[in-house]
Short mmCIF file of N, CA and C in Angstrom, two decimals:
data_model
loop_
_atom_site.label_atom_id
_atom_site.label_comp_id
_atom_site.label_asym_id
_atom_site.label_seq_id
_atom_site.Cartn_x
_atom_site.Cartn_y
_atom_site.Cartn_z
N UNK A 27 -8.41 -0.27 11.08
CA UNK A 27 -9.83 -0.13 10.55
C UNK A 27 -10.80 -1.19 11.30
N UNK A 28 -11.70 -0.68 11.64
CA UNK A 28 -12.58 -1.27 13.02
C UNK A 28 -12.85 -2.71 12.15
N UNK A 29 -13.23 -3.59 13.06
CA UNK A 29 -13.17 -5.06 12.53
C UNK A 29 -14.41 -4.83 11.72
N UNK A 30 -15.39 -4.25 11.90
CA UNK A 30 -16.70 -3.96 11.23
C UNK A 30 -16.54 -3.64 9.81
N UNK A 31 -15.51 -3.21 9.85
CA UNK A 31 -15.78 -2.48 8.49
C UNK A 31 -14.35 -3.03 7.64
N UNK A 32 -13.75 -3.75 8.11
CA UNK A 32 -12.59 -5.05 7.16
C UNK A 32 -13.35 -5.73 6.38
N UNK A 33 -12.91 -6.13 4.87
CA UNK A 33 -13.24 -6.46 3.80
C UNK A 33 -14.25 -6.23 3.44
N UNK A 34 -14.62 -4.85 3.32
CA UNK A 34 -15.85 -4.04 2.56
C UNK A 34 -15.18 -3.21 1.67
N UNK A 35 -13.89 -3.50 1.70
CA UNK A 35 -13.32 -2.64 -0.10
C UNK A 35 -12.71 -1.55 0.41
N UNK A 36 -13.07 -0.67 1.60
CA UNK A 36 -12.52 0.69 1.97
C UNK A 36 -11.30 1.09 1.90
N UNK A 37 -10.68 -0.06 2.06
CA UNK A 37 -8.84 0.36 1.87
C UNK A 37 -8.68 0.11 0.47
N UNK A 38 -9.14 -0.92 -0.49
CA UNK A 38 -8.69 -1.20 -1.79
C UNK A 38 -9.28 -0.21 -3.08
N UNK A 39 -10.44 0.83 -2.20
CA UNK A 39 -10.79 2.16 -2.82
C UNK A 39 -10.14 3.14 -2.63
N UNK A 40 -9.37 3.04 -1.48
CA UNK A 40 -8.40 4.22 -0.78
C UNK A 40 -7.30 4.24 -1.88
N UNK A 41 -6.86 3.35 -1.89
CA UNK A 41 -5.64 3.19 -2.93
C UNK A 41 -5.76 2.96 -4.26
N UNK A 42 -7.36 3.14 -4.66
CA UNK A 42 -7.27 3.32 -5.84
C UNK A 42 -7.38 4.81 -6.33
N UNK A 43 -8.00 5.67 -5.66
CA UNK A 43 -8.53 6.74 -5.73
C UNK A 43 -6.72 7.61 -5.36
N UNK A 44 -5.88 7.07 -4.66
CA UNK A 44 -4.50 7.59 -4.31
C UNK A 44 -3.78 7.27 -6.09
N UNK A 45 -3.76 6.25 -6.42
CA UNK A 45 -3.34 5.81 -7.70
C UNK A 45 -3.32 6.76 -8.64
N UNK A 46 -5.06 7.08 -8.55
CA UNK A 46 -5.82 7.62 -10.12
C UNK A 46 -5.31 9.42 -9.61
N UNK A 47 -4.99 9.46 -8.70
CA UNK A 47 -4.72 11.08 -7.69
C UNK A 47 -3.10 11.21 -8.65
N UNK A 48 -2.32 9.94 -8.20
CA UNK A 48 -1.07 10.31 -8.84
C UNK A 48 -0.70 10.30 -10.16
N UNK A 49 -1.58 9.94 -10.63
CA UNK A 49 -1.82 9.46 -12.56
C UNK A 49 -1.94 11.06 -12.90
N UNK A 50 -2.83 11.81 -12.43
CA UNK A 50 -3.49 12.80 -12.86
C UNK A 50 -1.91 14.08 -12.48
N UNK A 51 -1.44 13.82 -11.25
CA UNK A 51 -0.44 14.60 -11.23
C UNK A 51 0.68 14.33 -11.74
N UNK A 52 0.76 13.43 -13.31
CA UNK A 52 2.10 13.06 -13.69
C UNK A 52 3.31 12.01 -13.39
N UNK A 53 2.39 11.49 -12.21
CA UNK A 53 3.42 10.61 -11.66
C UNK A 53 3.56 9.10 -12.44
N UNK A 54 4.78 8.52 -12.53
CA UNK A 54 4.97 7.64 -12.99
C UNK A 54 4.56 6.86 -12.11
N UNK A 55 5.81 6.25 -10.89
CA UNK A 55 5.01 4.31 -9.98
C UNK A 55 4.33 5.48 -8.54
N UNK A 56 3.64 4.43 -8.05
CA UNK A 56 3.26 4.72 -6.40
C UNK A 56 3.74 3.61 -5.78
N UNK A 57 4.28 4.21 -4.77
CA UNK A 57 5.14 2.87 -4.25
C UNK A 57 4.74 2.90 -2.72
N UNK A 58 4.69 1.62 -2.26
CA UNK A 58 4.21 1.70 -0.84
C UNK A 58 4.84 0.68 0.04
N UNK A 59 4.79 0.80 0.96
CA UNK A 59 6.16 -0.13 2.50
C UNK A 59 4.73 -0.35 3.32
N UNK A 60 5.16 -1.62 3.78
CA UNK A 60 4.37 -2.39 4.21
C UNK A 60 4.24 -3.58 5.04
N UNK A 61 3.86 -3.69 6.08
CA UNK A 61 4.53 -5.23 7.16
C UNK A 61 3.76 -6.23 6.17
N UNK A 62 4.31 -6.73 6.95
CA UNK A 62 4.58 -8.33 5.86
C UNK A 62 3.36 -9.35 6.30
N UNK A 63 2.06 -9.02 7.13
CA UNK A 63 0.68 -9.42 7.26
C UNK A 63 -0.08 -8.99 6.34
N UNK A 64 0.60 -7.77 6.23
CA UNK A 64 -0.46 -6.96 5.00
C UNK A 64 0.11 -7.36 3.44
N UNK A 65 0.43 -8.32 2.93
CA UNK A 65 1.42 -8.64 1.87
C UNK A 65 -0.12 -8.68 0.98
N UNK A 66 -0.72 -9.80 1.73
CA UNK A 66 -2.26 -10.20 0.65
C UNK A 66 -2.44 -8.59 0.22
N UNK A 67 -3.10 -8.00 1.01
CA UNK A 67 -3.59 -6.79 0.79
C UNK A 67 -3.29 -5.85 -0.48
N UNK A 68 -2.10 -5.72 -0.10
CA UNK A 68 -1.30 -4.57 -0.86
C UNK A 68 -1.22 -5.14 -2.95
N UNK A 69 -0.26 -6.92 -2.94
CA UNK A 69 -0.12 -7.46 -3.59
C UNK A 69 -1.24 -7.79 -4.52
N UNK A 70 -2.21 -9.02 -3.70
CA UNK A 70 -3.19 -9.31 -4.31
C UNK A 70 -4.47 -8.55 -4.49
N UNK A 71 -5.12 -7.86 -3.61
CA UNK A 71 -5.85 -6.68 -3.68
C UNK A 71 -5.99 -5.76 -4.19
N UNK A 72 -4.70 -4.57 -4.13
CA UNK A 72 -4.33 -3.45 -4.62
C UNK A 72 -3.42 -3.80 -6.15
N UNK A 73 -2.99 -5.11 -6.29
CA UNK A 73 -2.12 -5.20 -7.37
C UNK A 73 -0.88 -4.58 -7.56
N UNK A 74 -0.31 -4.21 -6.43
CA UNK A 74 1.43 -3.78 -6.08
C UNK A 74 2.06 -4.81 -6.68
N UNK A 75 3.03 -4.67 -7.26
CA UNK A 75 4.14 -5.60 -7.93
C UNK A 75 5.11 -5.61 -6.64
N UNK A 76 5.39 -6.73 -6.38
CA UNK A 76 6.85 -6.75 -5.36
C UNK A 76 8.35 -6.37 -6.02
N UNK A 77 8.68 -6.04 -5.20
CA UNK A 77 10.14 -5.24 -5.88
C UNK A 77 11.38 -5.41 -4.79
N UNK A 78 12.25 -6.03 -5.04
CA UNK A 78 13.35 -5.82 -4.21
C UNK A 78 14.16 -4.27 -3.45
N UNK A 79 13.88 -4.28 -2.30
CA UNK A 79 14.43 -2.99 -1.93
C UNK A 79 15.37 -3.44 -0.70
N UNK A 80 15.81 -2.13 -0.27
CA UNK A 80 16.45 -1.72 1.08
C UNK A 80 16.31 -0.70 2.23
N UNK A 81 16.65 -1.38 3.20
CA UNK A 81 16.51 -0.02 4.40
C UNK A 81 17.45 0.44 5.04
N UNK A 82 17.68 1.06 5.24
CA UNK A 82 19.12 1.57 6.10
C UNK A 82 18.54 2.36 7.03
N UNK A 83 18.59 1.89 8.42
CA UNK A 83 18.18 2.54 9.83
C UNK A 83 19.26 3.45 10.02
N UNK A 84 18.36 4.81 10.51
CA UNK A 84 19.58 5.91 10.55
C UNK A 84 19.83 6.62 12.25
N UNK A 85 18.94 5.80 12.80
CA UNK A 85 18.21 6.70 14.72
C UNK A 85 18.72 5.40 15.42
N UNK A 86 19.58 5.54 16.52
CA UNK A 86 19.23 4.49 17.44
C UNK A 86 17.98 4.03 17.69
N UNK A 87 17.86 2.78 18.37
CA UNK A 87 16.61 2.72 18.47
C UNK A 87 16.17 2.77 20.20
#
């Protein structure tokens, strides 16, 4: 996102709309993967709950 548009609520609104669309589609859960520096956005601003998860890399780097 462009620096001048940060902290304007655009990302939070996008997540809110995605969650509402998922609810209307009958989904029970909405999952997000994010880099550590985005943790406050997803957990505080968007109210995602932290979960334990695992990741297995299947291709050579």
